[in-house]
Short mmCIF file of C-alpha atoms and ligand atoms in Angstrom, two decimals:
data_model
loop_
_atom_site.label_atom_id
_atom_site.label_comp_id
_atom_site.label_asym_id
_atom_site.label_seq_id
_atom_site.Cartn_x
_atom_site.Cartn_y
_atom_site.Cartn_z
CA UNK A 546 -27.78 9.44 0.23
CA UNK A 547 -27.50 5.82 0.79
CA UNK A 548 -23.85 4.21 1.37
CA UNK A 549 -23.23 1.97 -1.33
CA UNK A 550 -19.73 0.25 -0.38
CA UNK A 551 -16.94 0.77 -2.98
CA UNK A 552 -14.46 -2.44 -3.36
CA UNK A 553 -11.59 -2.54 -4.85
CA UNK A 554 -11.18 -6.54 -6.08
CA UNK A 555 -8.02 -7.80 -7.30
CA UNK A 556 -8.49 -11.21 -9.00
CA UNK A 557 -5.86 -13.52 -10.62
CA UNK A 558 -6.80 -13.73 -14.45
CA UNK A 559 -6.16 -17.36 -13.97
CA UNK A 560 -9.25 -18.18 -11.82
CA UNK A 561 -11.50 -15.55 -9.62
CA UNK A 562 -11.03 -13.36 -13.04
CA UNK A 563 -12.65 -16.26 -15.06
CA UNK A 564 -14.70 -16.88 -11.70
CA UNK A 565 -16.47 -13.40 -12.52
CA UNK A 566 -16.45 -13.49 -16.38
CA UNK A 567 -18.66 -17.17 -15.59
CA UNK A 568 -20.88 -15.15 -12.63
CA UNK A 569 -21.92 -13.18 -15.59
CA UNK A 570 -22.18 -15.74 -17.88
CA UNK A 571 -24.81 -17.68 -15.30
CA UNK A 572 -26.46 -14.41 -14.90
CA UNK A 573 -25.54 -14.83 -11.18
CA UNK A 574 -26.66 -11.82 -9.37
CA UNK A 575 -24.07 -9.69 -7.08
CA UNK A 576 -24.06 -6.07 -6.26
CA UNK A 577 -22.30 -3.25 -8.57
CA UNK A 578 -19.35 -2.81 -5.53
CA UNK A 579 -16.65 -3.90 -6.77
CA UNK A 580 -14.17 -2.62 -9.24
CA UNK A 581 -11.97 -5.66 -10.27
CA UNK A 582 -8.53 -5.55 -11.49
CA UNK A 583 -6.86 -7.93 -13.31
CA UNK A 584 -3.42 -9.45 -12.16
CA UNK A 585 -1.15 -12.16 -13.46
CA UNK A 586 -1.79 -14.05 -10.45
CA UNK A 587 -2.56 -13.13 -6.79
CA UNK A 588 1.17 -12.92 -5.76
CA UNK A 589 1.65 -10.12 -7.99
CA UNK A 590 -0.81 -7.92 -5.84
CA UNK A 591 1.99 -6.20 -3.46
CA UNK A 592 1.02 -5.48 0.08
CA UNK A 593 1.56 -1.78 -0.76
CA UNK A 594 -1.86 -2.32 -3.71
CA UNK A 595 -3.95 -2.79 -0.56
CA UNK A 596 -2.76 -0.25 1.44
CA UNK A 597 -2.88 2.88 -1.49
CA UNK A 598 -6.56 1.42 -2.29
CA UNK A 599 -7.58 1.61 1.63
CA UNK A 600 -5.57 5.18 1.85
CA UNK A 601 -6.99 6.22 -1.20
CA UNK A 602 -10.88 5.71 0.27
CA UNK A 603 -12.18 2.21 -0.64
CA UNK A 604 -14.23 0.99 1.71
CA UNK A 605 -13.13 -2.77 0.96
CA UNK A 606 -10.36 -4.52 -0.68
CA UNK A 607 -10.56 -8.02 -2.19
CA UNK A 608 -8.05 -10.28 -3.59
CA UNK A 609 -9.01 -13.96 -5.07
CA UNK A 610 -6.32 -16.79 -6.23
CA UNK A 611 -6.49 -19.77 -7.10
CA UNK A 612 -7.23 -22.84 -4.73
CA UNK A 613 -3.76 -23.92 -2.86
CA UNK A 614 -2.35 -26.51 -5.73
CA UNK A 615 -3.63 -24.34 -8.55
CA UNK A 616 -1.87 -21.39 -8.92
CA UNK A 617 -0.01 -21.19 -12.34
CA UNK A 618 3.60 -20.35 -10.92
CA UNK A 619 3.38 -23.00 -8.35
CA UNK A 620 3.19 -20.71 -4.90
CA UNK A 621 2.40 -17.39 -5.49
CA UNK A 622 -0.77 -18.24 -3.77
CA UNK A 623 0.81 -19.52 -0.66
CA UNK A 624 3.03 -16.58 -0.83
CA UNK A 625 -0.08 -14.49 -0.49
CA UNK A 626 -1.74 -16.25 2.45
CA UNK A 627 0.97 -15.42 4.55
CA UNK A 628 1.72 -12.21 3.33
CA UNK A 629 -1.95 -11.34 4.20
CA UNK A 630 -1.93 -12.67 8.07
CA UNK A 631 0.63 -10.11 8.33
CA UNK A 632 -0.90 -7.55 6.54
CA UNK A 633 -4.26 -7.90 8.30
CA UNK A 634 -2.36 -7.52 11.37
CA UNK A 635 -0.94 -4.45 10.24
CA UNK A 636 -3.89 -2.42 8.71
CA UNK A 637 -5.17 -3.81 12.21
CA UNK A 638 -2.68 -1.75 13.70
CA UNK A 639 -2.93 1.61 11.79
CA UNK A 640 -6.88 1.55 12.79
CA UNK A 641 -9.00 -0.02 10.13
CA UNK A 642 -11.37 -2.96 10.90
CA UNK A 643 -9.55 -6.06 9.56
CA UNK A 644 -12.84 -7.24 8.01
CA UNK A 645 -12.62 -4.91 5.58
CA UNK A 646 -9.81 -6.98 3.64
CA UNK A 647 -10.75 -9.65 2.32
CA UNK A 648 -8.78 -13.32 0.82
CA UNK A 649 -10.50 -15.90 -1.19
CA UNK A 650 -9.82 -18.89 -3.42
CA UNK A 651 -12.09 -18.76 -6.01
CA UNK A 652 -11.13 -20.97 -9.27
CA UNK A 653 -12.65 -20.48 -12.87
CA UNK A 654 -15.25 -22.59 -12.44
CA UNK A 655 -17.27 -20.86 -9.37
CA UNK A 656 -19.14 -18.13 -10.50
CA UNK A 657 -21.64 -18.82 -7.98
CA UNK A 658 -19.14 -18.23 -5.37
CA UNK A 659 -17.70 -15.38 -6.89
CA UNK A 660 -21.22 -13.50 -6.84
CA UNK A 661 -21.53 -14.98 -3.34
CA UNK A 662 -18.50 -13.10 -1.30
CA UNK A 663 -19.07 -10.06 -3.40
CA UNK A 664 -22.48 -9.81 -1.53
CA UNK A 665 -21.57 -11.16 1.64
CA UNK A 666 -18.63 -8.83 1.68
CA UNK A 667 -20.92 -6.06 0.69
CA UNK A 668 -23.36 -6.49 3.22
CA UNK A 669 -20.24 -6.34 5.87
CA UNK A 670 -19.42 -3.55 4.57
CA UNK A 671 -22.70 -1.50 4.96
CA UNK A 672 -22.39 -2.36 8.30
CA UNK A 673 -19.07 -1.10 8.91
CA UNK A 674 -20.14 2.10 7.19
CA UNK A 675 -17.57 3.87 4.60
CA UNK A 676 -14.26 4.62 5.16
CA UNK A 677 -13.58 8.43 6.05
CA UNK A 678 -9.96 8.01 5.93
CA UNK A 679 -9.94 10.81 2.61
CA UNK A 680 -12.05 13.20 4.83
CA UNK A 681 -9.80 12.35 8.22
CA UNK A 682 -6.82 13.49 6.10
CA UNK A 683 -8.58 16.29 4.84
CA UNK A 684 -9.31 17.70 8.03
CA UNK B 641 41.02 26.53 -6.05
CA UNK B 642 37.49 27.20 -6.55
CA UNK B 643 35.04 29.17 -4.12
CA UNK B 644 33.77 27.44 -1.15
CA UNK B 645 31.02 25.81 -0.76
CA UNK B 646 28.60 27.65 1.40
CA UNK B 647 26.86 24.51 3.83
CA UNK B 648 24.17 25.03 6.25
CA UNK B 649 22.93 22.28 9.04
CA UNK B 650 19.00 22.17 10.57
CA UNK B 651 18.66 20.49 13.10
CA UNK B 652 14.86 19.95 13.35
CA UNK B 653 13.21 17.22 15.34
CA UNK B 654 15.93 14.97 15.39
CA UNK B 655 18.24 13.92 17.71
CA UNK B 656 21.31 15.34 16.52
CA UNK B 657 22.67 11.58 15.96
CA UNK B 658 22.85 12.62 12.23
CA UNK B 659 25.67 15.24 13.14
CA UNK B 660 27.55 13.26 15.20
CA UNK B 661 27.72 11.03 11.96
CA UNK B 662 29.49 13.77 10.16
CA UNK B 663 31.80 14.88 12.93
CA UNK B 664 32.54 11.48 12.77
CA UNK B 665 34.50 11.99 10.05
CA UNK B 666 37.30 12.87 11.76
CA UNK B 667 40.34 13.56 10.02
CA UNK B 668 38.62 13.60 6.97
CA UNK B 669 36.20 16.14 8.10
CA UNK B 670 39.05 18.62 8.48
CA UNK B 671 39.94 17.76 4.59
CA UNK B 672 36.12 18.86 3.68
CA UNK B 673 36.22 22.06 5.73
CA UNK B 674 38.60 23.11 3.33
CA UNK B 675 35.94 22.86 0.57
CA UNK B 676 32.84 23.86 2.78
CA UNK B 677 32.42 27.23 4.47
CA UNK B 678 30.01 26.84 7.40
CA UNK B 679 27.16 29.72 7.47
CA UNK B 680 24.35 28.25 9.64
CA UNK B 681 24.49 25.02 11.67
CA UNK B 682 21.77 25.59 14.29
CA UNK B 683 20.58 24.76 16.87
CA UNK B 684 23.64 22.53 17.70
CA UNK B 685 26.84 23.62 16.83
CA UNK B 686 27.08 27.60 15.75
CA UNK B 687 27.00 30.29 17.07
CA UNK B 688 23.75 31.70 14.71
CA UNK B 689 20.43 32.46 15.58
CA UNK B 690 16.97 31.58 13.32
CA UNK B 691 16.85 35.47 12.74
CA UNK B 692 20.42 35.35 11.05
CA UNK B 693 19.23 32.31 8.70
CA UNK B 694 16.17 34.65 7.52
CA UNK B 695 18.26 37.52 6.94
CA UNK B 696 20.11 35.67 4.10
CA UNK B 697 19.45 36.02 0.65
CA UNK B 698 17.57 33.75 -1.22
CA UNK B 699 19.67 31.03 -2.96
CA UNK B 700 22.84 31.96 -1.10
CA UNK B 701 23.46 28.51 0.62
CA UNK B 702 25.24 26.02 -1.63
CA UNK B 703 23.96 23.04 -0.18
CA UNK B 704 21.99 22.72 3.06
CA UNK B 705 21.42 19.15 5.27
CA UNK B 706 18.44 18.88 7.69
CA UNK B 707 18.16 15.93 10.04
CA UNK B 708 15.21 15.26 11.98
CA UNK B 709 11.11 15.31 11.23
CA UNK B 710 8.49 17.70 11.54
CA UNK B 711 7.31 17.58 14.86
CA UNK B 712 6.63 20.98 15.92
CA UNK B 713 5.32 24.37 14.08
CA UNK B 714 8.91 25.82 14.37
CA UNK B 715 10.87 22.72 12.63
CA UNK B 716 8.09 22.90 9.51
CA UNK B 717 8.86 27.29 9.35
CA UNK B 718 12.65 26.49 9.92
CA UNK B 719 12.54 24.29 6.90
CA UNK B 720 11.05 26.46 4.64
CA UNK B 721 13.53 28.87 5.07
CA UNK B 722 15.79 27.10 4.60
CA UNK B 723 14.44 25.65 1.34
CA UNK B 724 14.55 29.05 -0.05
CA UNK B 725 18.13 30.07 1.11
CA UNK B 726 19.36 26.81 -0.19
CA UNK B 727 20.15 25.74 -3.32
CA UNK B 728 20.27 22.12 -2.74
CA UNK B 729 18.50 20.37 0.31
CA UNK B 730 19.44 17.12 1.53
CA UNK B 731 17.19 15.03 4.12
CA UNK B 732 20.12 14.32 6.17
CA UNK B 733 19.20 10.83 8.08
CA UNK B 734 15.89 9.25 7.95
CA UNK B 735 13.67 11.06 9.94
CA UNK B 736 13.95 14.00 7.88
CA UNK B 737 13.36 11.57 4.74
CA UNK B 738 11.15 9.30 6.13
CA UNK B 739 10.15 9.98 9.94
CA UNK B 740 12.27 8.03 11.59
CA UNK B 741 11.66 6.67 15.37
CA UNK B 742 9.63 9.46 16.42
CA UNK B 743 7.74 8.54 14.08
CA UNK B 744 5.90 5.70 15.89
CA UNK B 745 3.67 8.83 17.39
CA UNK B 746 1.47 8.78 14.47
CA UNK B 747 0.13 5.52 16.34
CA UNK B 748 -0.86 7.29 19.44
CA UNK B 749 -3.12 10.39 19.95
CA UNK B 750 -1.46 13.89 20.99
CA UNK B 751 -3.29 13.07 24.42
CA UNK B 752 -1.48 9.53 25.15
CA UNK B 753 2.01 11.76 23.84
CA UNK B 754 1.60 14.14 26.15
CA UNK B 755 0.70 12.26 29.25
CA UNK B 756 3.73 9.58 28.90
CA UNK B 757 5.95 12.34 28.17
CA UNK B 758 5.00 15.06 30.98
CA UNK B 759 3.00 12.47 33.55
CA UNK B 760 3.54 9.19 33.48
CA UNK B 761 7.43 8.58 32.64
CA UNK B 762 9.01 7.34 35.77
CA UNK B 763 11.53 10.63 35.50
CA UNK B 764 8.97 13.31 35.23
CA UNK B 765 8.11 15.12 38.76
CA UNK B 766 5.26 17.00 37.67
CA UNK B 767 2.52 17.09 40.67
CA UNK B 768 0.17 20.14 39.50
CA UNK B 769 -0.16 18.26 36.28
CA UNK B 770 1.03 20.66 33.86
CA UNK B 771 0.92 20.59 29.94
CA UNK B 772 3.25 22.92 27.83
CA UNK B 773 1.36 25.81 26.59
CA UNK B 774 1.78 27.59 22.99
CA UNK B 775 1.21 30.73 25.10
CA UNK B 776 1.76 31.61 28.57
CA UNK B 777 2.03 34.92 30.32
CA UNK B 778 4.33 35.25 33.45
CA UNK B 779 4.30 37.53 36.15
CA UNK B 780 1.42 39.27 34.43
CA UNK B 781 3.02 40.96 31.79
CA UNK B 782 5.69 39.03 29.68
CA UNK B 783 3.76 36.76 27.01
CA UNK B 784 6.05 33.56 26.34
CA UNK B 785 5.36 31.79 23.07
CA UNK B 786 6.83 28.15 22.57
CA UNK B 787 6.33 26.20 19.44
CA UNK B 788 3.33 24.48 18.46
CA UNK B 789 2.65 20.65 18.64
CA UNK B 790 1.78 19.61 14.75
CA UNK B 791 -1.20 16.80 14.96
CA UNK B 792 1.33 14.14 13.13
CA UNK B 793 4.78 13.61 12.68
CA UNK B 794 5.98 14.26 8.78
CA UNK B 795 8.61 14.18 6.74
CA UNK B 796 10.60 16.95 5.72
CA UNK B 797 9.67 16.24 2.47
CA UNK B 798 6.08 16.55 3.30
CA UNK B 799 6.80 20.51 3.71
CA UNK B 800 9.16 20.71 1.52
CA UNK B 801 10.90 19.77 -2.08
CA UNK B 802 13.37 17.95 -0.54
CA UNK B 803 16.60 17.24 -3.59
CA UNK B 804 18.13 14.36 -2.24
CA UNK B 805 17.12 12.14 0.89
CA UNK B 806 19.97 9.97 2.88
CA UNK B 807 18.91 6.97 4.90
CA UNK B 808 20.32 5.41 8.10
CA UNK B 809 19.94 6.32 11.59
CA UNK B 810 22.68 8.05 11.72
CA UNK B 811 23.98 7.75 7.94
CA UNK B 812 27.31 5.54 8.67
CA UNK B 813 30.00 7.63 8.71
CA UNK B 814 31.95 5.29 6.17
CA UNK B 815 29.58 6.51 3.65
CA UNK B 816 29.12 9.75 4.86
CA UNK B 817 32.77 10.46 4.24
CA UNK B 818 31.81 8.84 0.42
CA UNK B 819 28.88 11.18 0.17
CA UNK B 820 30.50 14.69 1.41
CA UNK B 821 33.44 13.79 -1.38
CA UNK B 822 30.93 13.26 -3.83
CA UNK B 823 29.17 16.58 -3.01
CA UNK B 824 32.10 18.33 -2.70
CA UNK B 825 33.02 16.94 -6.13
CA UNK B 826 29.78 17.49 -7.95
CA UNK B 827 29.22 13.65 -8.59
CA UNK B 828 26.01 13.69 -8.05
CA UNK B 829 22.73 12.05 -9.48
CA UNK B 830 19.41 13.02 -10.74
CA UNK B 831 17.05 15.59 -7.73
CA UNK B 832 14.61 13.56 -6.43
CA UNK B 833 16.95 10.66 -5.56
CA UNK B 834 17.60 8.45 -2.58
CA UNK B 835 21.95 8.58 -1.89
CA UNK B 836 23.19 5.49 -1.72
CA UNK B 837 25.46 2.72 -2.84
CA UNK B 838 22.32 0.98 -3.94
CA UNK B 839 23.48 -2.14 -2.41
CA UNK B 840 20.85 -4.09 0.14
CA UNK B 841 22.16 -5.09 3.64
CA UNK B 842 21.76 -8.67 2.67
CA UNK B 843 24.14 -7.71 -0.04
CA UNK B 844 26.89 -6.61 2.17
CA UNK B 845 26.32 -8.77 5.01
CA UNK B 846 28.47 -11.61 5.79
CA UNK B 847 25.58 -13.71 7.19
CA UNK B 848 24.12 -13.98 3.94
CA UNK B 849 23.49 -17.66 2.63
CA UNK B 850 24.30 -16.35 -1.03
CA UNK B 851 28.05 -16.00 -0.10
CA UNK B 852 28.39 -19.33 0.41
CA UNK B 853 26.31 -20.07 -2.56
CA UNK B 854 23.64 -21.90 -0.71
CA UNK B 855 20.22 -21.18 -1.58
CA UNK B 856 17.71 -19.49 1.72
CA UNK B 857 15.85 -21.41 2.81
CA UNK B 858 12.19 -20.76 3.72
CA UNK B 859 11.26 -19.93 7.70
CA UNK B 860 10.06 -22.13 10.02
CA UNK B 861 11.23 -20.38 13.48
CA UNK B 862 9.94 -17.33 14.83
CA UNK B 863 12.01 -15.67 17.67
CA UNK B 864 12.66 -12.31 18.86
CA UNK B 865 15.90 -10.89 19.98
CA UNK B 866 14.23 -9.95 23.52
CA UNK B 867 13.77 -13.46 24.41
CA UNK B 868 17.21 -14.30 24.96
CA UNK B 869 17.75 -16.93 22.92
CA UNK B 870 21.37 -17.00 22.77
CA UNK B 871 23.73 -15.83 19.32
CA UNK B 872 23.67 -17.45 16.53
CA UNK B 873 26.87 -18.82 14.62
CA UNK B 874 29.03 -15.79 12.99
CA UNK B 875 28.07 -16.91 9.83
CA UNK B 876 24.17 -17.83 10.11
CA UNK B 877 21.79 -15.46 8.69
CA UNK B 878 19.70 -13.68 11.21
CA UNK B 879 16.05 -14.29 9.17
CA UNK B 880 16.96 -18.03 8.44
CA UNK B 881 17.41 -18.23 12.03
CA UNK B 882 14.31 -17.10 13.05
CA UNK B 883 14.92 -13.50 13.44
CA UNK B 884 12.75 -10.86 12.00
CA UNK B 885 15.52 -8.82 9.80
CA UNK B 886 14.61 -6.56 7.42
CA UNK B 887 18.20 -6.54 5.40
CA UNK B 888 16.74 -7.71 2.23
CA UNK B 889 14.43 -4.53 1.80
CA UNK B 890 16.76 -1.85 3.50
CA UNK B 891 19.62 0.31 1.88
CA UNK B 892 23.02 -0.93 3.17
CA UNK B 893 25.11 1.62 3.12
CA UNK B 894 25.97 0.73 6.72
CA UNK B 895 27.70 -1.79 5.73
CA UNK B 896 25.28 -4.26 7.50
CA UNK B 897 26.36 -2.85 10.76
CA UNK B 898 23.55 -4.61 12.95
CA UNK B 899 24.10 -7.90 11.50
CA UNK B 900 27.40 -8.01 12.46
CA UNK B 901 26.96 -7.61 16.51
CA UNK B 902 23.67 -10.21 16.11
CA UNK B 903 21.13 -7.52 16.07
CA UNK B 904 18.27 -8.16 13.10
CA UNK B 905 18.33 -4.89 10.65
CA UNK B 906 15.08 -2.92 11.57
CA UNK B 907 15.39 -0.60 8.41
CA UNK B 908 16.64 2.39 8.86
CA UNK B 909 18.74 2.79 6.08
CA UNK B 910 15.15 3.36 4.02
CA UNK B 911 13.85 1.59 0.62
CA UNK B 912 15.70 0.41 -1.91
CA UNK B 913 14.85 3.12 -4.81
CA UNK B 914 11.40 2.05 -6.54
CA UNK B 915 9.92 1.44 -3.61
CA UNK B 916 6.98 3.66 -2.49
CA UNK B 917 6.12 2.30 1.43
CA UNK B 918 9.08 0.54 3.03
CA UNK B 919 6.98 -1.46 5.50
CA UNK B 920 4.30 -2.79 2.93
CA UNK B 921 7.67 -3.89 0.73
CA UNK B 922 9.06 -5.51 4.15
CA UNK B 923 6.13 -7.05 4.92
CA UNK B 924 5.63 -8.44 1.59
CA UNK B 925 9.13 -9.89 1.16
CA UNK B 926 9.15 -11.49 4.86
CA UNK B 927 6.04 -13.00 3.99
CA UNK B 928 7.04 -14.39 0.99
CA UNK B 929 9.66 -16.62 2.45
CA UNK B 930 7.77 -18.28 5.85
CA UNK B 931 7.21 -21.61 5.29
CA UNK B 932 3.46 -21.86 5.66
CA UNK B 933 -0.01 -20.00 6.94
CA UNK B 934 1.08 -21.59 10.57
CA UNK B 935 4.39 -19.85 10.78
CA UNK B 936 2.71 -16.40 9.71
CA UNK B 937 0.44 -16.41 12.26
CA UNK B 938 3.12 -17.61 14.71
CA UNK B 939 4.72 -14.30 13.76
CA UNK B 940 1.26 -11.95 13.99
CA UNK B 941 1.45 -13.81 17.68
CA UNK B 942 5.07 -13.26 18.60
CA UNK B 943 5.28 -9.44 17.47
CA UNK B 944 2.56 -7.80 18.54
CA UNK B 945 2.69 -4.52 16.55
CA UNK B 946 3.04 -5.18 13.07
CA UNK B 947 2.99 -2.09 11.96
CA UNK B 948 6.07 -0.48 14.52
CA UNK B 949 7.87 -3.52 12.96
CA UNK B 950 7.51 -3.12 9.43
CA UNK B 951 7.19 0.95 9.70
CA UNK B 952 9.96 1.28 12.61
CA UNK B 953 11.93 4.20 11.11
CA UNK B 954 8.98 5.03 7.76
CA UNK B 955 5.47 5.00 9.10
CA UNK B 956 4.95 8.97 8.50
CA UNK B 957 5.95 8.45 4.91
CA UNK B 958 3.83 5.42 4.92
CA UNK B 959 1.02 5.23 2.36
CA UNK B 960 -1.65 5.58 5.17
CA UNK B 961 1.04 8.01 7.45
CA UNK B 962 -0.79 7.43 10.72
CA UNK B 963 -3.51 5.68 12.57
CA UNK B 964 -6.93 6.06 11.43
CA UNK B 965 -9.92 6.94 13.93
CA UNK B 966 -12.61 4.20 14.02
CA UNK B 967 -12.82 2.77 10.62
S1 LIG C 1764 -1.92 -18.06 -10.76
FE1 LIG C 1764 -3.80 -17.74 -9.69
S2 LIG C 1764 -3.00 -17.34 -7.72
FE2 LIG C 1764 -1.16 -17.72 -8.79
#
């Protein structure tokens, strides 16, 4: 069977969230990858979110905020960006490909970009093959 | 005065740091004896053998500690006896709750283990190269067993139900003397839980801006204790200064020990309760307060194993446990 990637996506309901609910509403065109979860804003998604999604088998984990200057509680966003240099670092060094986490800024009004690094990251993802971390454990 | 309480001690694949903790007590130890009756504390201190703990009935221990993780075949068939001779099981320290040091192994394959340990350490003599065996027959006739080597380092309560789980490596004997009065007393909370004071280090350390009521600020530095960089003043805080120190996230029932002699806290006192995966909830709260993108990647630079920072004393109870092959 062919590998279709499975990506978790959490998005800020304050911008990427809108970002996709515009995608669809330009009938932008983006792969069915990603299962997106709604959060307050993108400091609520807790370094521990990532890490049960990738232990838990997805092949890719996105999380969108708003551009630096937009986020609704002032920094969350910033608080993010450096959470996730250190966290890329660190699911670095327990064996999974960096690439397969992913941070954007993506406000309300770009669906277009949305749709964009949902296929990009898809396509990375094919060729990084799934993640066979459930089956590892298994074994 | 009621019946004793009939106490058992495991030492699995610990150090036996967690028992010094409770020797520690002293004086006060010699008050609990009077309330505990020791039937088992092996392989340390009694004179008992494995076979002796299996001959017991079921439920006849009172309340049973283990310190130290599952490393070997033995420690995980040692526990589960004791689990059913016990009636209440404490993870005594935090590699039996969490993994502790020896964790770190989950990092490395069995193959890089073995060869530091029986090649390459500059104390080993070993010139015909030899491995431990499960098996091994001598002189033709006697077959020798020795433990197996489990493929990862877990938890006890990975093998286990485990009632309550005590941090710290070793538990401070200050609060071991609390805890072993509160046992001995029945005061005790809900199975399942973490014991503690529920107090953070930052909480009980003296380098912590809050006492002064000055608000933290965020982090600009990013230093390491092994650079030498000199002590800071008796009252500075550790992370404000630049050091990595995991106080905020970590139990501190040790009374912020580290702190105190200028040494960051590294967590071994375990999670604050609500917390699933200690290093993702370090990680997250350190990041929260650097000052910018720059200063996080300063860090990524400056420590180059993330995860044997955030996961020094937790990475087997980790969400992902170990290192992956090849993802
Ligand atoms: S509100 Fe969107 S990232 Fe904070």
């Amino acid at each position: 069977m062919e590998y279709t990637p499975n990506i978790v996506g959490f998005a800020c309901q304050w911008c990427t969230y809108a970002g996709a609910d515009l995608a669809g509403n330009l009938r932008c065109k983006y792969p069915p990858t990603i299962k997106l979860i709604r959060v307050p804003c993108s400091g609520r998604v807790k370094p521990e979110f990532i890490l049960d999604a990738l232990a838990k088998g997805a092949d890719g984990v996105l999380v969108g905020g708003c551009h630096f200057g937009d986020c609704h509680y002032k920094d969350g966003n910033r608080k993010t960006a450096n959470r996730m240099i250190l966290l890329k670092k660190m699911i670095a060094d327990m064996g999974f490909e960096p690439k397969r986490f992913r941070l954007e800024w993506i406000s309300g009004a770009e669906g277009q970009k949305f749709a964009d690094v949902v296929s990009e990251f898809t396509e990375e993802l094919i060729k990084l093959g799934p993640n066979t971390i459930v089956e590892e454990n298994a074994a | 005065m009621a019946d004793k309480i009939k106490f058992a001690f495991l030492l699995t694949g610990g150090c036996a740091g967690c028992e010094m903790s409770l020797v520690d007590l002293s004086e006060s130890l010699v008050d609990v004896l009077d309330h505990l009756e020791v039937v088992f504390w092996a392989p340390t201190v009694a004179d008992v053998k494995y076979k002796d703990l299996e001959a017991m009935p079921d439920q006849s221990i009172d309340l049973a500690f283990v310190d130290g993780m599952i490393r070997l075949s033995e420690h995980e068939h040692m526990a589960k006896v004791l689990r059913s001779k016990a009636k209440v099981l404490v993870a005594f320290g935090v590699c039996a709750s969490l993994g502790g040091v020896a964790g770190m192994a989950n990092l490395h394959p069995r193959k890089a283990l073995f060869d530091t340990a029986y090649i390459d350490s500059p104390s080993t003599d070993n010139p015909e190269g030899i491995y431990p065996q499960p098996k091994c027959v001598v002189d033709g006739k006697y077959e020798l067993t020795l433990p197996e080597f489990c493929d990862r380092v877990r938890p006890l309560t990975d093998v286990v139900t485990v009632d309550y789980m005590v941090g710290g490596c070793p538990p401070h004997h200050e609060f071991v003397a609390k805890l072993v009065t509160a046992i001995v007393e029945g005061n005790l909370p809900a199975k399942g839980s973490w014991l503690t004071g529920g107090k953070a280090v930052c909480d009980v350390c003296d380098r912590n801006p809050a006492n002064e009521q000055v608000n933290r600020k965020t982090i600009t530095e990013v230093k390491r204790v092994v650079d030498g960089n000199g002590v800071l003043e008796e009252k500075e805080c550790l992370l404000q200064g630049g050091y990595l120190c995991l106080g905020a996230v970590t139990q501190g029932d040790c009374n912020a020990s580290c702190p105190k002699v200028n040494i960051p806290c590294r967590g071994c006192g375990g999670p604050m309760p609500g917390v699933t995966d200690f290093g993702a909830q370090a990680l997250s709260s350190i990041g929260a307060i650097l000052e910018n993108e720059e200063v996080a990647e300063r860090m990524v630079a400056k420590y180059p194993d993330m995860a044997k920072m955030m996961y020094r004393y937790s990475l087997p109870a980790s969400l992902l446990g170990r290192k992956i092959k090849g993802q």
